[in-house]
XYZ file of C-alpha atoms in Angstrom:
650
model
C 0.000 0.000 0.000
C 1.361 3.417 -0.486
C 1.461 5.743 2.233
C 2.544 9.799 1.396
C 4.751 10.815 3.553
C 3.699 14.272 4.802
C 5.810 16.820 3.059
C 7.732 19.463 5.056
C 8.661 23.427 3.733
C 12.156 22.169 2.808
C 10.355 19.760 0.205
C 6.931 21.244 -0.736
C 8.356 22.538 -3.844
C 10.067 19.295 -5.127
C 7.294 17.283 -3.360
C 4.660 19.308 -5.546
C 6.584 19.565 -8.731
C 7.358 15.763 -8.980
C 3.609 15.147 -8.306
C 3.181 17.415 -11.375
C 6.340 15.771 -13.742
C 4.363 12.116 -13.121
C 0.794 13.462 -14.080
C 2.723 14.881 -17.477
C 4.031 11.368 -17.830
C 0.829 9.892 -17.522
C -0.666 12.268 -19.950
C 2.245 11.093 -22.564
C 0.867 7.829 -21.845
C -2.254 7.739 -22.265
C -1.631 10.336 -25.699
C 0.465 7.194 -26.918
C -2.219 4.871 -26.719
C -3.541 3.196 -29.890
C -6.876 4.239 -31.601
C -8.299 0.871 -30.893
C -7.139 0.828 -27.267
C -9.450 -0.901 -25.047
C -11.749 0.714 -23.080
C -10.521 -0.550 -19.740
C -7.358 0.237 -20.549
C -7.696 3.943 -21.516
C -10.095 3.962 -18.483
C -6.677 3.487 -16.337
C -4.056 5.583 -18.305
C -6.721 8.432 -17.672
C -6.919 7.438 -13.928
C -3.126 7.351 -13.721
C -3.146 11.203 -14.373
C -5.840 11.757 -11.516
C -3.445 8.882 -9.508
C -0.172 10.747 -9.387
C -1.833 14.509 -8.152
C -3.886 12.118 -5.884
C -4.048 14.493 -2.421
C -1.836 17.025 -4.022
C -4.214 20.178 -3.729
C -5.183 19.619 0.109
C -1.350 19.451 0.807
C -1.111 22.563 -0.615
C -4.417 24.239 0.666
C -3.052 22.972 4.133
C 0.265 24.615 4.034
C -1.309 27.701 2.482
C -3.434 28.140 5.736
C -1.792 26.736 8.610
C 2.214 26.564 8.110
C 3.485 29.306 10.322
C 6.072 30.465 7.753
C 4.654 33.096 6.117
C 7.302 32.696 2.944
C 5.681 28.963 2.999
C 2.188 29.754 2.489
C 3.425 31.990 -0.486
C 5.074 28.824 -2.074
C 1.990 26.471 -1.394
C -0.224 29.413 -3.093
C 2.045 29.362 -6.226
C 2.075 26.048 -6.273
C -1.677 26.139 -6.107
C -1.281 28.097 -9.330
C 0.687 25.549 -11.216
C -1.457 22.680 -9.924
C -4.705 24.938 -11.162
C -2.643 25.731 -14.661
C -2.245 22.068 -15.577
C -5.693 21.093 -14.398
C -7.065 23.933 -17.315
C -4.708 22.375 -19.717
C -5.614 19.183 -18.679
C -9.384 20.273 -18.821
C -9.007 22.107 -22.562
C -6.859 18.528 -24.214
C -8.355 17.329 -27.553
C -6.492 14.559 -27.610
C -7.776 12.745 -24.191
C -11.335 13.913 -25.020
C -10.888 12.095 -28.483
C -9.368 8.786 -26.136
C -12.577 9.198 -24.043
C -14.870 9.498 -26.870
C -13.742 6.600 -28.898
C -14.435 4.174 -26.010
C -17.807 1.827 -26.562
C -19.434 2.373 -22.581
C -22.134 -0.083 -23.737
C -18.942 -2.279 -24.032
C -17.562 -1.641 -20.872
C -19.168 -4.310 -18.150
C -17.798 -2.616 -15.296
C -19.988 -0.314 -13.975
C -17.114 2.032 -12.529
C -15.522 2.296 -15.471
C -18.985 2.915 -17.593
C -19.208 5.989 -15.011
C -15.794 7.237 -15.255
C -16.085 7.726 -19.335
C -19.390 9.070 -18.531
C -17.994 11.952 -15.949
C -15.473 12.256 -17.800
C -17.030 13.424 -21.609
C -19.643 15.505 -19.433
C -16.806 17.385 -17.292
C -14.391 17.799 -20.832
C -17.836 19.610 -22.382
C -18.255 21.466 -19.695
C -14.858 22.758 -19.422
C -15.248 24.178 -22.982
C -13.519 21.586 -25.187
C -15.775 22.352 -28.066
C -15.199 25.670 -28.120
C -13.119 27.758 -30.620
C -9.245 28.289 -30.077
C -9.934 32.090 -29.206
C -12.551 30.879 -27.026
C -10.442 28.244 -25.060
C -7.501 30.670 -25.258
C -9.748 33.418 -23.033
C -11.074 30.304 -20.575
C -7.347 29.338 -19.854
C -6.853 32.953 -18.719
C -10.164 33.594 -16.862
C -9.148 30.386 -14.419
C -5.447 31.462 -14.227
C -6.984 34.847 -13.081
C -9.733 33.233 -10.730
C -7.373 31.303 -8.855
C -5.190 34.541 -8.311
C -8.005 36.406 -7.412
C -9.524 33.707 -5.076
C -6.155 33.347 -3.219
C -5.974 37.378 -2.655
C -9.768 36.712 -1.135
C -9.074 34.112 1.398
C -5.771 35.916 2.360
C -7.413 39.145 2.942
C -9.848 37.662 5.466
C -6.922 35.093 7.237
C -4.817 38.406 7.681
C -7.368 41.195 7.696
C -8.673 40.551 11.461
C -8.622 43.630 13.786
C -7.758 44.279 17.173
C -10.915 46.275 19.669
C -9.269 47.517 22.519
C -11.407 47.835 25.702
C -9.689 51.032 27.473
C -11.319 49.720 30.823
C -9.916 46.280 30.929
C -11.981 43.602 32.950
C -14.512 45.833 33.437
C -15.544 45.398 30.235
C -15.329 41.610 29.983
C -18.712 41.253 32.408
C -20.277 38.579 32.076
C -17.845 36.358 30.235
C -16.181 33.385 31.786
C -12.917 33.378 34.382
C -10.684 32.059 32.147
C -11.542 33.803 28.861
C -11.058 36.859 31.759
C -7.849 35.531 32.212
C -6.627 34.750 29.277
C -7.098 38.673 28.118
C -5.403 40.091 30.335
C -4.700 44.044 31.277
C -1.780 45.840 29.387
C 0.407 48.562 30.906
C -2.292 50.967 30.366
C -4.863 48.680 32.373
C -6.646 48.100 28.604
C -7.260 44.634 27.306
C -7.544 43.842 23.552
C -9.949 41.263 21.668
C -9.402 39.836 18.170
C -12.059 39.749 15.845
C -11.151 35.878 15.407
C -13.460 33.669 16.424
C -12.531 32.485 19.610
C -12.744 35.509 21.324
C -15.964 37.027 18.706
C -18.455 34.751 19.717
C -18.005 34.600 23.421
C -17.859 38.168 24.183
C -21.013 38.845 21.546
C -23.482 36.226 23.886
C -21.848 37.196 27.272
C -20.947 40.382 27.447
C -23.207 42.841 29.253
C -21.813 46.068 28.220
C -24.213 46.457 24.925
C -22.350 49.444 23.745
C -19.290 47.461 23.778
C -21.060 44.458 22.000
C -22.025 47.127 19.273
C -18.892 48.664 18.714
C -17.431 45.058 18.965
C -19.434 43.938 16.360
C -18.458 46.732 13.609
C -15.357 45.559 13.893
C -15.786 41.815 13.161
C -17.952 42.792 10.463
C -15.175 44.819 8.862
C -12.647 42.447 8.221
C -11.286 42.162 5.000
C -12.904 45.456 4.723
C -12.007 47.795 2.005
C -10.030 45.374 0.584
C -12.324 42.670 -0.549
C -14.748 44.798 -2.005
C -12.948 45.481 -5.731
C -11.671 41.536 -4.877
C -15.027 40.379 -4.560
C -16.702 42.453 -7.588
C -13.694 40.707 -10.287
C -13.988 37.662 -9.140
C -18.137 38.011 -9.747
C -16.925 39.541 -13.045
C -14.517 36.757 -14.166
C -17.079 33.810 -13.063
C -19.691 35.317 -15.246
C -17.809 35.569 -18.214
C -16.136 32.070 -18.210
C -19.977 31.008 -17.539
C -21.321 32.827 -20.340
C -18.218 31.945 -22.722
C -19.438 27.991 -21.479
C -22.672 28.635 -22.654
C -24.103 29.155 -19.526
C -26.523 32.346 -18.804
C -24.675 32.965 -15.170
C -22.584 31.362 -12.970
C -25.102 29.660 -10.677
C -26.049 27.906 -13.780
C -22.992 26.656 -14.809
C -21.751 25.697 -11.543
C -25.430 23.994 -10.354
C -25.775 22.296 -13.510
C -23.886 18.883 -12.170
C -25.228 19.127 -8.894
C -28.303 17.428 -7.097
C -30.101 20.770 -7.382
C -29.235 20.995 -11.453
C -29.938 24.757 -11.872
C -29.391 27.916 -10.086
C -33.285 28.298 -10.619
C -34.375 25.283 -8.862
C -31.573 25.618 -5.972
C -33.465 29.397 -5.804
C -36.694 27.605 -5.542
C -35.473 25.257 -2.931
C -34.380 28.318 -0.248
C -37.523 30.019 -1.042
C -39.643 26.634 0.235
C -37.429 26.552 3.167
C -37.562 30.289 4.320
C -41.185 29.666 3.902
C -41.445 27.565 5.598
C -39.352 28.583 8.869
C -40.854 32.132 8.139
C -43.824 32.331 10.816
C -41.421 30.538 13.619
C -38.686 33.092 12.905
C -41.025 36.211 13.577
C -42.462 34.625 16.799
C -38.729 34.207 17.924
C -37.929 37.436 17.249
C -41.121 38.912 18.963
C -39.558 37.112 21.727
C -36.420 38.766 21.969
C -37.623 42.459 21.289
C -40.344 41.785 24.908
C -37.463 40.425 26.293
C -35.167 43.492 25.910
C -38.172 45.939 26.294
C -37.777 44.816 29.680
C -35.009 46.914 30.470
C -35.882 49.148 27.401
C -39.658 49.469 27.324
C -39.371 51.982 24.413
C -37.514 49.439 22.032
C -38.817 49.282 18.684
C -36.297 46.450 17.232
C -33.442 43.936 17.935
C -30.293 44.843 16.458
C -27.977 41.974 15.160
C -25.486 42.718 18.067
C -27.861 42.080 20.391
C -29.225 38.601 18.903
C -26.535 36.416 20.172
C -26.542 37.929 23.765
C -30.704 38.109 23.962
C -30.732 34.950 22.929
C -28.820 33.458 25.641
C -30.730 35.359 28.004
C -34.283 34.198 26.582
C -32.625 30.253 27.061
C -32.144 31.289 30.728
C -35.446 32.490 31.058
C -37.497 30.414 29.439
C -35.729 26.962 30.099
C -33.273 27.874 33.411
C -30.289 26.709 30.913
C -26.855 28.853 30.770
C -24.593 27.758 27.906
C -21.539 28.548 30.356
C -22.761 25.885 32.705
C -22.116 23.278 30.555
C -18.442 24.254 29.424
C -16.893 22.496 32.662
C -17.828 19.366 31.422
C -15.930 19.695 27.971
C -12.123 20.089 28.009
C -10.793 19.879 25.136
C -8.614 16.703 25.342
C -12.122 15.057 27.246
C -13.930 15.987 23.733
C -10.811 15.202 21.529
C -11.093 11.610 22.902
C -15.083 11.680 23.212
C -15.369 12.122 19.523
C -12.637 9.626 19.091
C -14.117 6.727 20.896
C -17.650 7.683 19.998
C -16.071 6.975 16.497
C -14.618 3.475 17.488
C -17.715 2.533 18.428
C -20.167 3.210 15.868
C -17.698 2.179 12.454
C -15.836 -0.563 14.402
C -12.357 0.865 13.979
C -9.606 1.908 16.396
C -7.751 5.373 16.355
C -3.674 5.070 17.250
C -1.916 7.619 18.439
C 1.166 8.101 15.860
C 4.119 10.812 17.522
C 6.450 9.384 14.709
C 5.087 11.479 12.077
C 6.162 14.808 11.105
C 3.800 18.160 11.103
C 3.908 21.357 9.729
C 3.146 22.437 13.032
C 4.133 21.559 16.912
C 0.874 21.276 17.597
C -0.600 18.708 15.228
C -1.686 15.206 16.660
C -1.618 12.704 14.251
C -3.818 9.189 14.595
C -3.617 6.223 12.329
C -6.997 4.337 11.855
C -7.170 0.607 12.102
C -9.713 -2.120 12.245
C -10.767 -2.869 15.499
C -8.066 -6.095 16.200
C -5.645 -3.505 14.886
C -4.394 -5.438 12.337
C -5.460 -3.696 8.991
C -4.417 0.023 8.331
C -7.333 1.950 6.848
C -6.300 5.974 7.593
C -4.151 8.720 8.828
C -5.670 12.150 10.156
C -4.020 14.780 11.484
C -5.869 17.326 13.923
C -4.804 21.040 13.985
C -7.103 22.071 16.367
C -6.183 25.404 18.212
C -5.508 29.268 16.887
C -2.479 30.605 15.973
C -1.461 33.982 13.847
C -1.846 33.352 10.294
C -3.680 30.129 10.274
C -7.414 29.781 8.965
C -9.521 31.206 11.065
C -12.431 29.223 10.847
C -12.903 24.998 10.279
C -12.502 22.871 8.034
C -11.269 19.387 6.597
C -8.476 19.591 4.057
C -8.976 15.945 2.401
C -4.998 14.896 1.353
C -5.028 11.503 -0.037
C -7.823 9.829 -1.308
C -8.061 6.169 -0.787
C -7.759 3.597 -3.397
C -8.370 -0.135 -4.070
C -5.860 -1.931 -6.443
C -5.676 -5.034 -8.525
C -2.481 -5.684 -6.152
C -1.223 -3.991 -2.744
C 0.927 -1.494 -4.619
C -2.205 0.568 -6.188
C -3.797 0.654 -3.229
C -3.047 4.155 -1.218
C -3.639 4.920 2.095
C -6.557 7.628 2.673
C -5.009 10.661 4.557
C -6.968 13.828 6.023
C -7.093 16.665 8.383
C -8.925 18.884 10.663
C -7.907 22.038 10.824
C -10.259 24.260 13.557
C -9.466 26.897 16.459
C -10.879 25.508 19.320
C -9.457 26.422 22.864
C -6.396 25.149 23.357
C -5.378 23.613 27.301
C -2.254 25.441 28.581
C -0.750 24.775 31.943
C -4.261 24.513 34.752
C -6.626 25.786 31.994
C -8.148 22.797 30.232
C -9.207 24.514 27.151
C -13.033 24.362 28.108
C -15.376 24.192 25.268
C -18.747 25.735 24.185
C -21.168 22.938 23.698
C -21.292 24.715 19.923
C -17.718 24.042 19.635
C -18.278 20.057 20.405
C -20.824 19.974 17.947
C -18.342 21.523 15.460
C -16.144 18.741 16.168
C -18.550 16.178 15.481
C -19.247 18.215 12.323
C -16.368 18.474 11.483
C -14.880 14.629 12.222
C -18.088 13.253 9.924
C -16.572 14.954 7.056
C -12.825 13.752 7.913
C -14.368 9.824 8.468
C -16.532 10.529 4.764
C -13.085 11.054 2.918
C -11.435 8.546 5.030
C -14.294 5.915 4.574
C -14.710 6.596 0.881
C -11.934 4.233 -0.237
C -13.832 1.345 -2.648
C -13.179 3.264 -5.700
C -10.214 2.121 -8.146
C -10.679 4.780 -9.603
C -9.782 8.235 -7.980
C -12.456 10.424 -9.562
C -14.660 8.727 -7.513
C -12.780 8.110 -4.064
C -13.063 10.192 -1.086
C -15.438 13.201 -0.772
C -16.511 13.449 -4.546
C -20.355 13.231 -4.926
C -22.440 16.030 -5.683
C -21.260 19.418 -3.698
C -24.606 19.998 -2.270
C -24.431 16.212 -0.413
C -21.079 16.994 0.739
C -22.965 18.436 4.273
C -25.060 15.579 4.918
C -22.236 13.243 6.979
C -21.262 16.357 9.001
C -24.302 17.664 9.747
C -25.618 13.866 10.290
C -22.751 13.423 12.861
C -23.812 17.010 14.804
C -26.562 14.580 16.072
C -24.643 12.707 18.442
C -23.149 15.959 19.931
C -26.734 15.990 21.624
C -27.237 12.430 22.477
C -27.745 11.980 26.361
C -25.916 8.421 26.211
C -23.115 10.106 23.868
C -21.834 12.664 25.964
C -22.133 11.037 29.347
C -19.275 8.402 27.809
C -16.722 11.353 28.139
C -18.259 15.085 29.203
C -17.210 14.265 32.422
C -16.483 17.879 34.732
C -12.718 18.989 35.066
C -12.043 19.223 38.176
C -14.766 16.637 40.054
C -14.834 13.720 37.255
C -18.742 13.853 37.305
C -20.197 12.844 34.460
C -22.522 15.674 33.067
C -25.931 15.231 34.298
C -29.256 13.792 32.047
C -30.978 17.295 33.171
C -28.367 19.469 32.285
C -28.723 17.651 28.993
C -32.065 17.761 28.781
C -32.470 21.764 29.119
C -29.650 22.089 26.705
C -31.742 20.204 24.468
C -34.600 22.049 24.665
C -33.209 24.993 25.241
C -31.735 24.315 21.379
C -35.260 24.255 19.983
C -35.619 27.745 20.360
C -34.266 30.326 17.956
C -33.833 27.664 15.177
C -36.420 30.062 12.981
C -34.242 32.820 13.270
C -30.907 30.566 12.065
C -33.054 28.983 9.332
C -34.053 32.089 7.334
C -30.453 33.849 8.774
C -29.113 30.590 6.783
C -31.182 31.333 3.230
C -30.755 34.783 3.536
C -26.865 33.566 2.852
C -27.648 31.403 0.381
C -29.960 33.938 -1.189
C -27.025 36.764 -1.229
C -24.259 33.773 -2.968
C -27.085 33.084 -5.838
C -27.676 36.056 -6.318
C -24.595 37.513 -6.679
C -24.066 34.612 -9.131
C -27.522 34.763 -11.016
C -27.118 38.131 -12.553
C -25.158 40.146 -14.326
C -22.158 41.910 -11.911
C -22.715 45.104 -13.928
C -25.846 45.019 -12.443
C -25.447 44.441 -8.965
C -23.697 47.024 -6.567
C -22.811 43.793 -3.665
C -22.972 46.060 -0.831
C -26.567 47.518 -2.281
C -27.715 44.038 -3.167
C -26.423 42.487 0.716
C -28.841 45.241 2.510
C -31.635 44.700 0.503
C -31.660 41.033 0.963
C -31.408 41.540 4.596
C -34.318 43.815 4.706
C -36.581 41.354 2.568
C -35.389 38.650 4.637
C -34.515 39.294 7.858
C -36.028 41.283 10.793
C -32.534 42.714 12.312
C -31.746 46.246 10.436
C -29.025 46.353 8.785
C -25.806 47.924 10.889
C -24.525 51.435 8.973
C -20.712 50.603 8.454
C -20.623 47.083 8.193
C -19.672 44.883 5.693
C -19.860 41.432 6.178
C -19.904 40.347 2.721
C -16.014 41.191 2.747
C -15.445 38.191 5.003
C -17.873 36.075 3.973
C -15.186 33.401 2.925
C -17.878 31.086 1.106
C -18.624 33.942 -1.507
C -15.486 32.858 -3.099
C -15.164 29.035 -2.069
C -18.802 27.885 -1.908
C -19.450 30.547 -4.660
C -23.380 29.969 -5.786
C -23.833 27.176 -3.426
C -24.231 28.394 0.052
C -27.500 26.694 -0.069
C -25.963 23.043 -0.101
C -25.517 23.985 4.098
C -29.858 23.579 3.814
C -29.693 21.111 1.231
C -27.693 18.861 3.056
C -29.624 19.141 6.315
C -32.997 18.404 4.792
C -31.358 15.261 3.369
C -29.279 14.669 6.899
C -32.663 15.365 8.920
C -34.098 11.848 6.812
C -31.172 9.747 6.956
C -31.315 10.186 10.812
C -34.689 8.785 10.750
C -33.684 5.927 9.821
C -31.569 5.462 13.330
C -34.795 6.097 15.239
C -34.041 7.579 18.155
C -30.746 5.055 18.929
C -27.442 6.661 17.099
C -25.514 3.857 18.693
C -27.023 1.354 16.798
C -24.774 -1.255 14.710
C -26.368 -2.660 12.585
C -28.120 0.937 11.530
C -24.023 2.687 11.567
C -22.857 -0.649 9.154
C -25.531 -0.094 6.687
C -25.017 3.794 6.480
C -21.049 2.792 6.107
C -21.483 0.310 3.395
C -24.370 2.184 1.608
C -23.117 6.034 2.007
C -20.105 6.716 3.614
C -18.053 4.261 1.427
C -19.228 4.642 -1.625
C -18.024 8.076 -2.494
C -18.952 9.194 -5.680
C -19.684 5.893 -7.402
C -23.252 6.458 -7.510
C -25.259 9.777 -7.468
C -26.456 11.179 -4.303
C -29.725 10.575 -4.546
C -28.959 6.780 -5.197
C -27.242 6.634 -2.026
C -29.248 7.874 0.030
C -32.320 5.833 -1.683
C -30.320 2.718 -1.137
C -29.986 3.356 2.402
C -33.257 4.217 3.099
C -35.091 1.832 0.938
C -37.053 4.621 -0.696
C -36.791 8.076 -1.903
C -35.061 10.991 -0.110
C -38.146 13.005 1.408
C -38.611 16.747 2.715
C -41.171 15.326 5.167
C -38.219 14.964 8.319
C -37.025 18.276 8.063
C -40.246 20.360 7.901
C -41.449 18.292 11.022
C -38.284 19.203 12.380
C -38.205 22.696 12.056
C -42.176 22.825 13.282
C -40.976 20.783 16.193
């Protein structure tokens, strides 16, 4: 089996570049073959081009947001260049299209291989290969100049956080926890300084009492990347609607919906306007809630601004179901979680998690775990968890999928799947055990179900089809599946057990979390589509047309009932603008799909036999069938809408 060895700054460069030389070598190859090659056998000197970048792209994308050598995330960005450049020339060659084309499928028994000529004809026609030389010559540039572009994006927001000083020091931290108090503490001057990351941003906005703070706060988080991203953002809507419209396609939403469940930017459009529909009358009742329950110290309020949601919020949980969000955090230190999620894992897919200290990381920090099967025997995966904040890392998280995992006729073609998590979650140092937010577990969990998707996704010989690769708007549905068992009573007794007295959290503290959850999920819901709304539509029309800041308040005002905030603009670090593009919806997509699927568990997420089946009949197949068979396989019927609406009208 082969196993990549994690590349280090010395060797990115020649570790990228010989990735690059092979796939060229593979290209010859398959270029040499003979007219009348069979079709199994251009099938795999087409794979052996996908084969040698196999994992390439997230070693890249993780060096370009976590190494903590600035000159090394410049290299991994060029590199992402070159890796983007031969992927358009790759995308734009005749001569494999004509390979492709001249294979019978009706020939080909294998039902694999039927699929990857299939994919692959549809993705050559949709990357232009039809079109005139002037044509393909401008589509080569327009991707050259995305990728630039789309780099300059995500590095504005990693590096364009801001500092809020709070001249009165730990005065102005009321209401927030003793060690977030301590871990800010006074300078010279007696002043203590926040970052707009988000480790300290969504703490202070749901504890801290001092509203004008909160408010002032706020304008500052929602300035980052702020006026950078603004010309960024406007080119890169620019560029994506003229490769779209040079592909044939009337917009970008179009184009880049067309091969996904939803199959048009119209009927992913019609999808968020059922949902916000639908969570419509529950979201105004919410809201009613939090403007009586702030007219009780303001009697003369007219309206809940969005600084004030996060903190009303908590304080309408309190009321309404005696539950405080900070009473919970004892019981979830970070290494407690770290190995919660871990064995929870074990459990449910049968496999064991090893500690491996032998490998090296682009970081001190980085734990690295190789999965086995539960004797220990067979090796099935390596993960690597970068878990805690540091300056110029990725500020949010995320799973950067590495090495894909691939069957073989013999042990030498099979490769070893590799992944990582890369998230900012508090990190223990000396008596401070990193205590968690229960929102932060269920990010894990999030999180880990798209790490075990890639990871499990290994039946494919063929790498277009291994790891993470179905349609993008499935891609949620393990991870926000696995959120489930964040909330599971039997779940988090196993390991939320309290830091300092070993008590295991209690069933009632559970419970009021739980139902403390229930409320404001009307709010979140249309706060959700009016996202999704704002990415289609800055991808439906024409970007003459659209003035984004102009276009981002008037969606809030149709859609939501918190006024818009003079001086903000969020849409600057709104990340997903650039890598989620159109498809912000797929977050709402996935869950309607994730809300069925966890039907089918009924009520006990530790069931075996229930985990095996979604294993063999989801999480392993990876893109081998469409979505929509998957999930119809596992269920025995079609995917339905019916789960999700009774869950939101719960």
């Amino acid at each position: 089996m082969h196993i990549t060895k994690t590349p280090t700054a010395d060797d990115l460069r020649p570790f990228a570049t010989a990735r690059l030389d092979e796939a060229r070598a593979r290209l010859a190859d398959l270029k040499a073959l003979a007219p009348d090659a069979a079709g199994l056998e251009v099938c795999a000197a087409y794979d052996a081009i996908g084969r040698a970048l196999n994992g390439l792209g997230g070693w890249l994308g993780i060096f370009a947001n976590a190494h903590p050598d600035e000159a090394t995330r410049t290299v991994a960005e060029e590199l992402e260049q070159e890796l983007s450049a031969f992927g358009t020339e790759l995308s734009l060659d005749r001569d494999v299209f004509a390979a492709l084309e001249r294979v019978d499928v009706n020939s080909l028994a294998d039902e694999q291989a039927r699929r990857l000529i299939e994919h692959g004809l549809r993705d050559y026609r949709r990357s232009g290969i039809d079109k005139d030389d002037a044509t393909r010559a401008r589509i080569v540039a327009l991707k050259k100049e995305l990728v630039e572009i789309g780099q300059q994006f995500d590095r504005n927001i990693m590096t364009g956080g801001k500092s809020f000083k709070i001249a009165e020091g730990a005065a102005g931290l009321d209401g927030l926890p003793a060690d977030f108090v301590a871990n800010h503490p006074p300078a010279e001057d007696g002043s203590v300084t926040l970052s707009t990351d988000p480790n300290d941003r969504v703490p202070f906005m749901t504890y801290a009492t001092r509203g004008d703070l909160r408010q002032a706060y706020s304008l500052a988080c929602n300035t980052r990347a702020y006026p950078e991203n603004l010309p960024v953002l406007k080119q890169i809507m620019t560029l994506r609607h003229e490769l779209a419209n040079a592909l044939g396609f009337a917009s970008w939403a179009d184009y880049v919906t067309e091969d996904k469940m939803s199959k048009s930017g119209a009927n992913a459009r019609e999808f968020v306007d059922r949902v916000m529909a639908l969570a419509k009358d529950r979201a105004a009742a919410e809201y009613d809630e939090l403007l009586e329950y702030k007219r009780r110290e303001d009697p003369s309020a007219t309206d809940v601004r969005d600084w004030e949601k996060a903190y009303l919020s908590e304080k309408v949980k309190a009321d309404r179901y005696s539950f405080d969000s900070l009473a919970v955090r004892p019981y979830f230190a970070y290494a407690k979680v770290r190995d919660g999620v871990i064995a929870t894992s074990e459990v449910l897919f049968g496999v064991r998690f090893e500690r491996n200290d032998e490998i090296a990381t682009w970081h001190p920090s980085v734990e690295v775990y190789d999965v086995r099967s539960k004797d220990g025997g067979e090796h099935l995966a390596r993960l690597f968890l970068d878990m805690h904040p540091r300056d110029g890392k990725f500020k949010h998280a995320a799973m950067f999928s590495t090495d894909s995992g691939l069957l073989g006729g013999d042990s030498k073609d099979e490769v070893l799947p590799q992944g990582a998590l890369m998230c900012n979650f508090p990190e223990p140092k000396g008596t401070d055990p990193g205590l968690m937010l229960h929102d932060e577990v269920t990010t894990f969990f999030h999180e880990i179900g798209h790490l075990l998707h890639h990871l499990f996704s290994a039946r494919s010989r063929y790498v277009e089809f291994s790891g993470i690769s179905t349609e993008w708007d499935f891609v949620e549905v393990p991870s926000q599946l696995y959120e489930e068992w964040a909330w599971d009573t039997g779940v988090l007794q196993r390991f939320a057990t309290h830091h300092q007295t070993g008590e295991p959290i209690p069933e009632p503290l559970i419970d009021a979390m739980r139902r403390a959850e229930e409320y404001g999920k009307g709010l979140t819901v249309i706060q959700q589509m009016y996202f999704a709304t704002m990415s289609l539509e800055y991808y439906m029309d024409d970007p003459a047309k659209i003035d984004p800041v102009e276009r981002m308040i008037a969606l809030r005002e149709e859609h939501l009932p918190f006024p818009h905030e003079e001086g903000t603009f969020f849409l600057c670090g709104f990340g997903h603008l650039h890598g989620y593009s159109a498809m912000y919806y797929t977050y709402m997509w996935s869950l309607v799909i994730a809300k069925d699927i966890l039907s089918a568990f009924s009520g006990d997420l530790m069931n075996p036999a229930v985990a095996q089946r979604y294993y063999d009949e989801v999480l392993s197949r990876g893109g081998t069938k469409d979505a929509a068979d998957l999930v119809a396989n596992f269920l025995g019927r079609e995917q339905s809408f019916e789960a999700f609406a009774g869950w939101l009208q719960r």
